[in-house]
CSV table of C-alpha atoms in Angstrom, one decimal:
chain,number,residue,atom,x,y,z
A,586,LYS,CA,-65.7,-27.5,-1.7
A,587,MET,CA,-69.3,-26.4,-0.8
A,588,TYR,CA,-72.3,-28.8,-0.9
A,589,LEU,CA,-75.8,-27.4,-0.5
A,590,HIS,CA,-78.4,-29.5,1.2
A,591,GLY,CA,-80.4,-31.4,-1.4
A,592,CYS,CA,-77.7,-31.4,-4.0
A,593,LYS,CA,-76.3,-34.8,-3.1
A,594,GLN,CA,-78.1,-38.2,-3.0
A,595,THR,CA,-78.7,-39.2,0.6
A,596,PRO,CA,-79.5,-42.5,2.2
A,597,ALA,CA,-83.2,-43.4,2.6
A,598,THR,CA,-82.9,-43.0,6.4
A,599,PRO,CA,-80.5,-40.6,8.2
A,600,PRO,CA,-77.3,-42.0,9.6
A,601,THR,CA,-77.4,-42.5,13.4
A,602,THR,CA,-75.1,-40.2,15.2
A,603,SER,CA,-73.5,-41.1,18.5
A,604,ASP,CA,-74.8,-40.0,21.9
A,605,GLU,CA,-71.9,-41.7,23.7
A,606,ASP,CA,-70.6,-39.9,26.8
A,607,SER,CA,-68.2,-37.1,25.9
A,608,SER,CA,-66.5,-36.6,29.2
A,609,GLY,CA,-64.3,-33.5,29.2
A,610,SER,CA,-66.6,-31.5,27.0
A,611,THR,CA,-68.1,-28.2,28.1
A,612,ASP,CA,-71.8,-27.7,28.3
A,613,ASP,CA,-71.5,-25.4,25.2
A,614,GLY,CA,-69.9,-28.2,23.2
A,615,GLU,CA,-72.6,-30.6,24.2
A,616,MET,CA,-75.2,-28.1,23.1
A,617,LYS,CA,-73.6,-27.8,19.7
A,618,LYS,CA,-73.5,-31.6,19.4
A,619,LYS,CA,-77.2,-31.9,20.2
A,620,LYS,CA,-78.1,-29.2,17.6
A,621,GLY,CA,-76.0,-31.2,15.2
A,622,ASN,CA,-77.9,-34.4,16.1
A,623,ARG,CA,-81.3,-32.6,15.5
A,624,ALA,CA,-80.1,-31.4,12.1
A,625,MET,CA,-79.1,-34.9,11.2
A,626,GLY,CA,-82.5,-36.2,12.2
A,627,LYS,CA,-84.0,-33.6,9.7
A,628,LYS,CA,-81.5,-34.7,7.0
A,629,LYS,CA,-79.9,-31.2,7.1
A,630,TYR,CA,-76.5,-32.6,6.8
A,631,PRO,CA,-74.5,-29.4,5.9
A,632,LYS,CA,-76.0,-27.8,9.0
A,633,ALA,CA,-75.1,-30.8,11.1
A,634,VAL,CA,-71.5,-30.6,9.9
A,635,LYS,CA,-71.5,-26.9,10.9
A,636,TYR,CA,-72.6,-27.6,14.5
A,637,TYR,CA,-70.3,-30.6,14.9
A,638,SER,CA,-67.4,-28.4,13.7
A,639,LYS,CA,-68.2,-25.8,16.3
A,640,ALA,CA,-68.3,-28.5,19.0
A,641,ILE,CA,-64.9,-29.8,17.8
A,642,LYS,CA,-63.5,-26.3,18.0
A,643,ILE,CA,-64.6,-26.1,21.6
A,644,ASP,CA,-63.2,-29.6,22.5
A,645,PRO,CA,-60.8,-30.9,19.8
A,646,GLU,CA,-60.0,-34.0,21.8
A,647,ASN,CA,-63.6,-35.2,21.9
A,648,ALA,CA,-63.9,-38.5,20.0
A,649,THR,CA,-67.7,-38.4,19.8
A,650,TYR,CA,-67.8,-35.0,18.0
A,651,ARG,CA,-65.3,-36.3,15.4
A,652,LEU,CA,-67.4,-39.5,15.0
A,653,ASN,CA,-70.6,-37.5,14.5
A,654,ARG,CA,-69.0,-35.2,11.9
A,655,ALA,CA,-67.7,-38.3,10.1
A,656,ILE,CA,-71.3,-39.6,9.9
A,657,ALA,CA,-72.6,-36.3,8.6
A,658,LYS,CA,-69.9,-36.0,6.0
A,659,ALA,CA,-70.6,-39.6,4.9
A,660,ALA,CA,-74.2,-38.7,4.4
A,661,LEU,CA,-73.0,-36.0,2.0
A,662,GLU,CA,-70.7,-38.6,0.4
A,663,LEU,CA,-67.6,-36.6,1.3
A,664,TRP,CA,-65.8,-39.8,1.9
A,665,LYS,CA,-62.2,-38.5,2.2
A,666,ASP,CA,-63.3,-36.0,4.9
A,667,ALA,CA,-65.4,-38.7,6.5
A,668,GLU,CA,-62.3,-41.0,6.6
A,669,ASP,CA,-60.2,-38.3,8.2
A,670,ASP,CA,-62.8,-37.6,11.0
A,671,ALA,CA,-63.4,-41.4,11.6
A,672,ALA,CA,-59.6,-42.0,11.9
A,673,ALA,CA,-59.3,-39.1,14.4
A,674,ALA,CA,-62.3,-40.5,16.4
A,675,LEU,CA,-60.8,-44.0,16.5
A,676,GLU,CA,-57.5,-42.5,17.7
A,677,LEU,CA,-59.2,-40.4,20.4
A,678,GLY,CA,-61.7,-43.0,21.5
A,679,ASP,CA,-61.0,-44.4,24.9
A,680,PRO,CA,-62.0,-47.1,24.2
A,681,PRO,CA,-62.9,-47.0,20.5
A,682,SER,CA,-66.5,-47.9,19.6
A,683,ALA,CA,-67.8,-50.3,17.0
A,684,LYS,CA,-69.3,-47.2,15.2
A,685,MET,CA,-65.8,-45.7,14.8
A,686,TYR,CA,-64.5,-48.9,13.2
A,687,PHE,CA,-67.5,-49.1,11.0
A,688,GLN,CA,-67.3,-45.5,9.8
A,689,LEU,CA,-63.6,-45.6,9.1
A,690,ALA,CA,-63.8,-49.0,7.3
A,691,ARG,CA,-66.8,-47.8,5.2
A,692,ALA,CA,-65.1,-44.5,4.3
A,693,ARG,CA,-62.0,-46.3,3.2
A,694,MET,CA,-64.0,-48.7,1.1
A,695,ARG,CA,-65.8,-45.9,-0.6
A,696,THR,CA,-62.5,-44.1,-1.4
A,697,GLY,CA,-61.3,-47.3,-3.0
A,698,LYS,CA,-58.9,-48.3,-0.3
A,699,LEU,CA,-60.2,-51.8,-0.1
A,700,ASP,CA,-57.3,-53.5,1.6
A,701,GLU,CA,-57.2,-50.8,4.3
A,702,ALA,CA,-60.9,-51.0,4.7
A,703,GLU,CA,-60.7,-54.8,5.2
A,704,GLU,CA,-58.0,-54.4,7.8
A,705,THR,CA,-60.0,-51.8,9.7
A,706,ALA,CA,-63.2,-54.0,9.6
A,707,LYS,CA,-61.3,-57.1,10.7
A,708,THR,CA,-59.8,-55.2,13.7
A,709,GLY,CA,-63.2,-54.0,14.6
A,710,LEU,CA,-64.6,-57.5,14.5
A,711,THR,CA,-61.9,-58.9,16.8
A,712,LYS,CA,-63.2,-56.5,19.4
A,713,PHE,CA,-66.9,-56.5,18.5
A,714,GLU,CA,-67.5,-60.0,17.2
A,715,GLU,CA,-71.2,-59.9,17.0
A,716,GLU,CA,-71.5,-56.4,15.5
A,717,ALA,CA,-74.0,-56.9,12.6
A,718,ALA,CA,-73.1,-53.7,10.8
A,719,LEU,CA,-69.4,-54.6,10.8
A,720,MET,CA,-70.1,-58.1,9.6
A,721,GLN,CA,-72.3,-56.9,6.7
A,722,LEU,CA,-69.7,-54.2,5.8
A,723,MET,CA,-67.0,-57.0,5.7
A,724,LYS,CA,-69.1,-58.8,3.1
A,725,ASP,CA,-69.5,-55.6,1.1
A,726,ILE,CA,-65.7,-55.1,1.2
A,727,GLU,CA,-65.0,-58.7,0.1
A,728,ARG,CA,-67.5,-58.3,-2.8
A,729,ARG,CA,-65.9,-55.2,-4.0
A,730,GLN,CA,-62.4,-56.7,-3.6
A,731,LYS,CA,-63.5,-59.6,-5.8
A,732,ALA,CA,-65.0,-57.2,-8.4
A,733,ALA,CA,-61.8,-55.1,-8.4
A,734,ALA,CA,-59.7,-58.2,-8.8
A,735,GLU,CA,-61.8,-59.4,-11.7
A,736,LYS,CA,-61.6,-55.9,-13.3
A,737,LYS,CA,-57.8,-55.9,-12.8
A,738,LYS,CA,-57.6,-59.3,-14.3
A,739,GLN,CA,-59.6,-58.3,-17.4
A,740,ALA,CA,-57.5,-55.1,-17.8
A,741,ALA,CA,-54.3,-57.2,-17.6
A,742,GLU,CA,-55.7,-59.7,-20.2
A,743,ALA,CA,-56.7,-56.8,-22.5
A,744,LEU,CA,-53.3,-55.3,-22.2
A,745,ALA,CA,-51.6,-58.6,-22.9
A,746,ALA,CA,-53.8,-59.1,-25.9
A,747,ARG,CA,-53.1,-55.6,-27.2
A,748,LEU,CA,-49.4,-56.1,-26.7
A,749,ALA,CA,-49.5,-59.5,-28.4
A,750,ASN,CA,-51.5,-58.0,-31.2
A,751,GLU,CA,-49.0,-55.1,-31.5
A,752,GLY,CA,-46.2,-57.6,-31.7
A,753,THR,CA,-48.0,-59.5,-34.4
A,754,ASP,CA,-48.7,-56.3,-36.3
A,755,ALA,CA,-45.1,-55.3,-36.0
A,756,ASN,CA,-44.0,-58.6,-37.3
A,757,LYS,CA,-46.5,-58.4,-40.2
A,758,LEU,CA,-45.3,-54.9,-41.1
A,759,GLU,CA,-41.6,-55.9,-41.1
A,760,LYS,CA,-42.4,-59.0,-43.2
A,761,ALA,CA,-44.4,-56.8,-45.7
A,762,LYS,CA,-41.6,-54.4,-46.0
A,763,GLY,CA,-39.2,-57.2,-46.8
A,764,LEU,CA,-41.6,-58.5,-49.5
A,765,LEU,CA,-41.9,-55.0,-51.0
A,766,ASP,CA,-38.1,-54.7,-51.2
A,767,ARG,CA,-38.0,-58.1,-53.0
A,768,ALA,CA,-40.8,-57.0,-55.3
A,769,ARG,CA,-38.9,-53.8,-56.2
A,770,ASN,CA,-35.7,-55.8,-57.0
A,771,ALA,CA,-37.7,-58.2,-59.2
A,772,TYR,CA,-39.5,-55.5,-61.1
A,773,ALA,CA,-37.2,-55.3,-64.1
A,774,SER,CA,-36.0,-58.9,-64.4
A,775,ALA,CA,-39.0,-60.9,-63.1
A,776,PRO,CA,-42.2,-58.8,-63.3
A,777,ASP,CA,-44.5,-61.8,-62.7
A,778,GLN,CA,-42.6,-62.6,-59.5
A,779,SER,CA,-42.7,-59.0,-58.5
A,780,PHE,CA,-46.5,-59.0,-59.0
A,781,GLU,CA,-47.0,-62.0,-56.7
A,782,LEU,CA,-44.8,-60.6,-54.0
A,783,CYS,CA,-46.9,-57.4,-54.0
A,784,ILE,CA,-50.0,-59.5,-53.5
A,785,SER,CA,-48.5,-61.2,-50.5
A,786,ALA,CA,-47.3,-58.0,-49.0
A,787,LYS,CA,-50.7,-56.4,-49.4
A,788,GLU,CA,-52.5,-59.3,-47.7
A,789,LEU,CA,-50.3,-58.8,-44.7
A,790,LEU,CA,-50.9,-55.0,-44.5
A,791,GLU,CA,-54.7,-55.1,-45.0
A,792,SER,CA,-55.2,-56.4,-41.5
A,793,ILE,CA,-53.1,-53.6,-39.8
A,794,GLU,CA,-54.9,-50.3,-39.0
A,795,THR,CA,-51.9,-48.1,-38.3
A,796,ALA,CA,-51.0,-45.1,-40.5
A,797,GLU,CA,-47.5,-46.5,-41.1
A,798,ALA,CA,-49.0,-49.7,-42.4
A,799,LYS,CA,-51.4,-47.8,-44.7
A,800,ARG,CA,-48.5,-45.7,-46.1
A,801,GLU,CA,-46.6,-49.0,-46.8
A,802,GLU,CA,-49.7,-50.4,-48.4
A,803,ILE,CA,-49.9,-47.4,-50.8
A,804,SER,CA,-46.3,-48.2,-51.8
A,805,VAL,CA,-47.2,-51.8,-52.4
A,806,CYS,CA,-50.3,-51.0,-54.4
A,807,SER,CA,-48.5,-48.5,-56.5
A,808,LEU,CA,-45.8,-51.0,-57.4
A,809,GLN,CA,-48.3,-53.7,-58.1
A,810,GLY,CA,-50.2,-51.4,-60.4
A,811,LYS,CA,-47.1,-50.5,-62.3
A,812,VAL,CA,-46.1,-54.1,-62.7
A,813,GLY,CA,-49.7,-54.9,-63.7
A,814,MET,CA,-49.5,-52.2,-66.4
A,815,ARG,CA,-46.3,-53.7,-67.7
A,816,LEU,CA,-47.8,-57.2,-67.8
A,817,ARG,CA,-51.0,-55.7,-69.4
A,818,LYS,CA,-53.1,-57.0,-66.5
A,819,TRP,CA,-55.4,-54.0,-66.7
A,820,PRO,CA,-58.1,-55.1,-64.2
A,821,GLU,CA,-55.6,-56.1,-61.5
A,822,ALA,CA,-53.6,-52.9,-62.1
A,823,CYS,CA,-56.8,-50.8,-61.9
A,824,SER,CA,-57.7,-52.4,-58.6
A,825,ALA,CA,-54.3,-51.7,-57.2
A,826,PHE,CA,-54.3,-48.1,-58.1
A,827,GLU,CA,-57.9,-47.7,-56.9
A,828,ARG,CA,-56.8,-49.0,-53.5
A,829,ALA,CA,-53.7,-46.7,-53.4
A,830,SER,CA,-55.9,-43.7,-54.3
A,831,LYS,CA,-58.5,-44.4,-51.6
A,832,LEU,CA,-55.9,-45.0,-48.9
A,833,GLY,CA,-54.2,-41.8,-50.0
A,834,ASP,CA,-57.5,-39.9,-49.6
A,835,GLU,CA,-57.7,-41.4,-46.1
A,836,ILE,CA,-54.3,-40.5,-44.8
A,837,TYR,CA,-52.7,-37.8,-47.1
A,838,SER,CA,-53.1,-34.1,-46.5
A,839,MET,CA,-53.9,-31.8,-49.5
A,840,ASP,CA,-51.9,-29.1,-47.6
A,841,ASN,CA,-48.7,-31.2,-48.0
A,842,ALA,CA,-47.3,-30.7,-51.6
A,843,GLU,CA,-45.5,-34.0,-51.6
A,844,GLU,CA,-48.5,-36.0,-50.4
A,845,ARG,CA,-50.8,-34.1,-52.8
A,846,GLU,CA,-48.5,-35.0,-55.7
A,847,ALA,CA,-48.4,-38.7,-54.7
A,848,LEU,CA,-52.2,-38.8,-54.4
A,849,ALA,CA,-52.7,-37.1,-57.9
A,850,ASN,CA,-50.3,-39.6,-59.3
A,851,ALA,CA,-52.2,-42.5,-57.9
A,852,TYR,CA,-55.5,-41.2,-59.4
A,853,ASN,CA,-53.7,-40.5,-62.7
A,854,ASN,CA,-52.5,-44.1,-62.9
A,855,TRP,CA,-56.0,-45.4,-61.9
A,856,GLY,CA,-57.5,-43.4,-64.8
A,857,ILE,CA,-54.9,-44.8,-67.3
A,858,THR,CA,-55.7,-48.4,-66.3
A,859,LEU,CA,-59.5,-47.7,-66.6
A,860,LYS,CA,-58.9,-46.2,-70.1
A,861,ASN,CA,-56.9,-49.2,-71.2
A,862,SER,CA,-59.6,-51.4,-69.8
A,863,GLY,CA,-62.1,-49.7,-72.1
A,864,LYS,CA,-64.0,-48.0,-69.2
A,865,LEU,CA,-63.8,-44.6,-70.8
A,866,ALA,CA,-66.5,-42.8,-68.9
A,867,GLU,CA,-65.1,-43.9,-65.5
A,868,ALA,CA,-61.6,-43.1,-66.7
A,869,GLU,CA,-62.6,-39.6,-67.6
A,870,ARG,CA,-64.1,-39.1,-64.2
A,871,ILE,CA,-61.0,-40.4,-62.3
A,872,LEU,CA,-58.6,-38.4,-64.5
A,873,ASN,CA,-60.6,-35.2,-63.7
A,874,LYS,CA,-60.2,-36.0,-60.0
A,875,ALA,CA,-56.4,-36.5,-60.6
A,876,TYR,CA,-56.3,-33.0,-62.2
A,877,ALA,CA,-58.3,-31.5,-59.3
A,878,LYS,CA,-55.8,-33.0,-56.8
A,879,ALA,CA,-52.7,-32.0,-58.8
A,880,THR,CA,-53.9,-28.4,-59.1
A,881,ASN,CA,-55.6,-28.3,-55.7
A,882,GLY,CA,-58.4,-26.4,-57.4
A,883,ASP,CA,-56.2,-23.8,-59.0
A,884,ASP,CA,-56.2,-23.9,-62.8
A,885,LEU,CA,-53.2,-21.6,-62.9
A,886,VAL,CA,-51.0,-24.4,-61.5
A,887,ALA,CA,-48.5,-25.5,-64.2
A,888,THR,CA,-46.4,-28.6,-63.5
A,889,THR,CA,-45.2,-31.6,-65.5
A,890,GLN,CA,-47.7,-33.7,-63.6
A,891,VAL,CA,-50.6,-31.4,-64.5
A,892,ALA,CA,-49.5,-31.6,-68.2
A,893,GLN,CA,-49.3,-35.4,-68.1
A,894,ILE,CA,-52.7,-35.8,-66.5
A,895,VAL,CA,-54.4,-33.4,-69.0
A,896,GLN,CA,-52.7,-35.3,-71.9
A,897,ASN,CA,-54.0,-38.6,-70.5
A,898,LEU,CA,-57.5,-37.1,-70.2
A,899,ALA,CA,-57.2,-35.9,-73.9
A,900,GLN,CA,-56.3,-39.4,-75.0
A,901,CYS,CA,-59.3,-40.8,-73.1
A,902,LEU,CA,-61.7,-38.3,-74.8
A,903,LEU,CA,-60.3,-39.0,-78.2
A,904,GLN,CA,-60.7,-42.7,-77.7
A,905,ALA,CA,-64.3,-42.0,-76.6
A,906,ALA,CA,-64.9,-40.3,-80.0
A,907,LYS,CA,-65.0,-36.7,-78.5
A,908,PRO,CA,-62.3,-35.1,-80.7
A,909,ALA,CA,-63.3,-31.5,-80.1
A,910,GLU,CA,-63.1,-31.9,-76.3
A,911,ALA,CA,-59.9,-33.9,-76.6
A,912,ARG,CA,-58.3,-31.2,-78.7
A,913,GLY,CA,-59.1,-28.7,-76.0
A,914,MET,CA,-57.4,-30.9,-73.4
A,915,TYR,CA,-54.3,-31.4,-75.7
A,916,ALA,CA,-54.2,-27.6,-76.1
A,917,ARG,CA,-54.3,-27.2,-72.4
A,918,ALA,CA,-51.5,-29.8,-71.9
A,919,LEU,CA,-49.5,-28.0,-74.6
A,920,GLU,CA,-50.0,-24.6,-72.8
A,921,VAL,CA,-48.9,-26.0,-69.5
A,922,GLY,CA,-45.9,-27.7,-71.0
A,923,GLN,CA,-44.8,-24.5,-72.7
A,924,ARG,CA,-45.0,-22.6,-69.4
A,925,VAL,CA,-42.9,-25.3,-67.7
A,926,PHE,CA,-40.3,-26.1,-70.4
A,927,GLY,CA,-40.5,-23.4,-73.0
A,928,GLY,CA,-41.5,-23.9,-76.6
A,929,GLU,CA,-38.8,-26.3,-77.8
A,930,HIS,CA,-39.2,-29.2,-75.4
A,931,ALA,CA,-39.5,-32.6,-77.1
A,932,SER,CA,-42.5,-33.7,-75.0
A,933,LEU,CA,-44.6,-30.9,-76.5
A,934,ALA,CA,-44.5,-32.8,-79.8
A,935,LEU,CA,-46.8,-35.5,-78.3
A,936,ASN,CA,-49.5,-32.9,-77.7
A,937,HIS,CA,-49.1,-31.5,-81.2
A,938,VAL,CA,-49.6,-35.1,-82.5
A,939,GLY,CA,-52.7,-35.4,-80.3
A,940,ILE,CA,-54.1,-32.1,-81.7
A,941,ALA,CA,-53.4,-33.3,-85.2
A,942,ARG,CA,-55.3,-36.5,-84.7
A,943,CYS,CA,-58.3,-34.5,-83.3
A,944,LEU,CA,-58.2,-32.1,-86.2
A,945,LYS,CA,-58.1,-35.0,-88.6
A,946,LYS,CA,-61.2,-36.6,-86.9
A,947,GLU,CA,-63.0,-33.2,-87.2
A,948,GLY,CA,-62.2,-32.9,-90.9
A,949,GLN,CA,-59.8,-29.9,-90.5
A,950,LEU,CA,-57.1,-31.5,-92.6
A,951,LEU,CA,-54.8,-28.6,-93.4
A,952,ASP,CA,-54.6,-27.7,-89.7
A,953,ALA,CA,-53.9,-31.3,-88.9
A,954,VAL,CA,-51.0,-31.3,-91.4
A,955,ARG,CA,-49.6,-28.2,-89.7
A,956,ALA,CA,-49.8,-29.8,-86.2
A,957,TYR,CA,-48.2,-33.1,-87.4
A,958,THR,CA,-45.4,-31.0,-89.1
A,959,THR,CA,-44.8,-29.0,-85.9
A,960,ALA,CA,-44.4,-32.2,-83.9
A,961,TRP,CA,-42.0,-33.7,-86.5
A,962,GLU,CA,-39.9,-30.5,-86.5
A,963,LEU,CA,-39.5,-30.4,-82.7
A,964,TRP,CA,-38.1,-34.0,-82.8
A,965,GLN,CA,-35.8,-33.3,-85.7
A,966,LYS,CA,-34.1,-30.4,-83.8
A,967,LYS,CA,-32.7,-32.8,-81.2
A,968,ASP,CA,-30.9,-36.1,-81.2
A,969,PRO,CA,-32.9,-39.1,-80.1
A,970,GLN,CA,-31.3,-39.5,-76.7
A,971,GLU,CA,-32.1,-35.8,-75.8
A,972,CYS,CA,-35.7,-36.3,-77.0
A,973,LEU,CA,-36.0,-39.5,-74.8
A,974,ALA,CA,-34.6,-37.6,-71.8
A,975,GLU,CA,-37.4,-35.0,-72.3
A,976,MET,CA,-40.2,-37.6,-72.8
A,977,PRO,CA,-40.2,-40.0,-69.7
A,978,GLU,CA,-43.5,-41.5,-70.9
A,979,VAL,CA,-41.6,-43.0,-73.9
A,980,PRO,CA,-39.7,-46.0,-72.4
A,981,ASN,CA,-36.9,-46.5,-75.0
A,982,LYS,CA,-35.5,-45.6,-78.4
A,983,GLU,CA,-37.3,-48.5,-80.0
A,984,ARG,CA,-40.7,-47.2,-78.9
A,985,PHE,CA,-39.6,-43.6,-79.9
A,986,ASP,CA,-38.8,-44.9,-83.4
A,987,GLN,CA,-42.2,-46.6,-83.6
A,988,ILE,CA,-44.0,-43.3,-82.7
A,989,LYS,CA,-42.0,-41.3,-85.3
A,990,GLN,CA,-42.8,-43.9,-88.0
A,991,GLN,CA,-46.5,-43.8,-87.1
A,992,VAL,CA,-46.5,-40.0,-87.2
A,993,GLN,CA,-44.7,-40.0,-90.6
A,994,LYS,CA,-47.2,-42.6,-91.9
A,995,GLU,CA,-50.2,-40.6,-90.7
A,996,LEU,CA,-48.8,-37.3,-92.1
A,997,ALA,CA,-48.0,-38.9,-95.5
A,998,GLU,CA,-51.4,-40.5,-95.8
A,999,LEU,CA,-53.1,-37.2,-94.9
A,1000,ILE,CA,-51.0,-35.3,-97.5
A,1001,LEU,CA,-51.8,-37.9,-100.2
A,1002,PHE,CA,-55.5,-37.7,-99.3
A,1003,ILE,CA,-55.5,-33.9,-99.6
A,1004,GLU,CA,-53.7,-34.1,-103.0
A,1005,GLU,CA,-56.1,-36.7,-104.2
A,1006,ALA,CA,-59.0,-34.6,-103.0
A,1007,LYS,CA,-57.7,-31.6,-104.9
A,1008,LYS,CA,-57.5,-33.7,-108.1
A,1009,GLN,CA,-61.0,-35.1,-107.6
A,1010,ALA,CA,-62.3,-31.6,-107.0
A,1011,GLY,CA,-60.7,-30.4,-110.2
A,1012,LYS,CA,-62.6,-33.2,-112.0
A,1013,GLY,CA,-65.8,-32.4,-110.2
A,1014,GLU,CA,-65.8,-35.6,-108.2
A,1015,GLY,CA,-66.2,-35.9,-104.4
A,1016,THR,CA,-64.3,-38.0,-101.9
A,1017,GLY,CA,-64.7,-38.8,-98.3
A,1018,ALA,CA,-62.4,-37.6,-95.5
A,1019,PRO,CA,-60.1,-40.2,-94.0
A,1020,SER,CA,-61.5,-42.0,-91.0
A,1021,GLY,CA,-58.4,-41.6,-89.0
A,1022,SER,CA,-59.0,-44.9,-87.3
A,1023,GLU,CA,-55.4,-45.9,-87.9
A,1024,ALA,CA,-54.4,-42.7,-86.2
A,1025,ALA,CA,-56.2,-43.4,-83.0
A,1026,THR,CA,-53.2,-45.2,-81.6
A,1027,SER,CA,-51.7,-42.8,-78.9
A,1028,ALA,CA,-48.1,-41.7,-79.0
């Protein structure tokens, strides 16, 4: 590893090299040492290392040459090399000098070998009790040992705290999972209890920042939202689905079809709860987001989920007194459903009913009659159980019967109105179109 002069930070004053007797050296070796010493005096440390290395090559057993090269390398902060040279000097020294102990102890201290540095300095002080440099170095070593011990203590405490926290988080996660299982079991028979269990589970999970905990919290929020919808606690359900949606945005990948579907479902439910809370503008915005996530930006995507989201958006627009826009959404939902199921699927009737209600609002009464009739005919082609199997949004036969009765009523009222209008027209009297307010109830 090369170091150019001036590239390393050097001490304010050059280190003092040794001019101790180097008996056994040749005159040429002494000459190289003296050139090295002059280079050190000029702070030309790389050049000094070069001369000392030449002297060592001439006389490898000379302790002074090794010591001086250790000092030069220390000036360049090449502490590992300085340690090697100082150790060799100490071994070759006969007897070893205080400088040799100092250089070896300092090099070991600077390479982080504090215990070895302490041992070396103590050995030196037993032989050179009044050596000021060694005494000061011992204080520096002790100060560093104390700092290292404190750092080690802090690291151990941090590790213990992290492990304790992980243990706490793990316990919280397991407890939350248990509460979620209980909430699921209570969903059908005790929805109020299920709702409270979800709240308790969510409180535990909110303080854990792991991906696993966030996925578990999405499950808890989704269940809480569904229970809230069942209990008609719209604000609470809305808050739960909002949390599930935002967590999903954080950890789900749109490149993963399963995660994308789960995220779109969370947004769809959030939009439904907003609609049922009367926040129609916000519901429209969130349902459009649900559609974007379900299609991943591709309008050619046709799935049951896409059809359901568009149908919910249509209901929201109709409720917001935007019948023309709502009819476009119902038509889109109908088109997607036909691509997925074909033209005879019972679920398509719900879109025909929606289109009929929009047409009625717009005053296109004959077209509305045709749409109502198409819906009714689709249901009549199949027995109720088959229809229910194809309409998961309709919970049971009782609700299905209510929907059919409502459609029959709306169709009959519309036909009567048209007939009455014809009579009045024949007499030259006018009449107003039906308001359709009673038809605003969604299927």
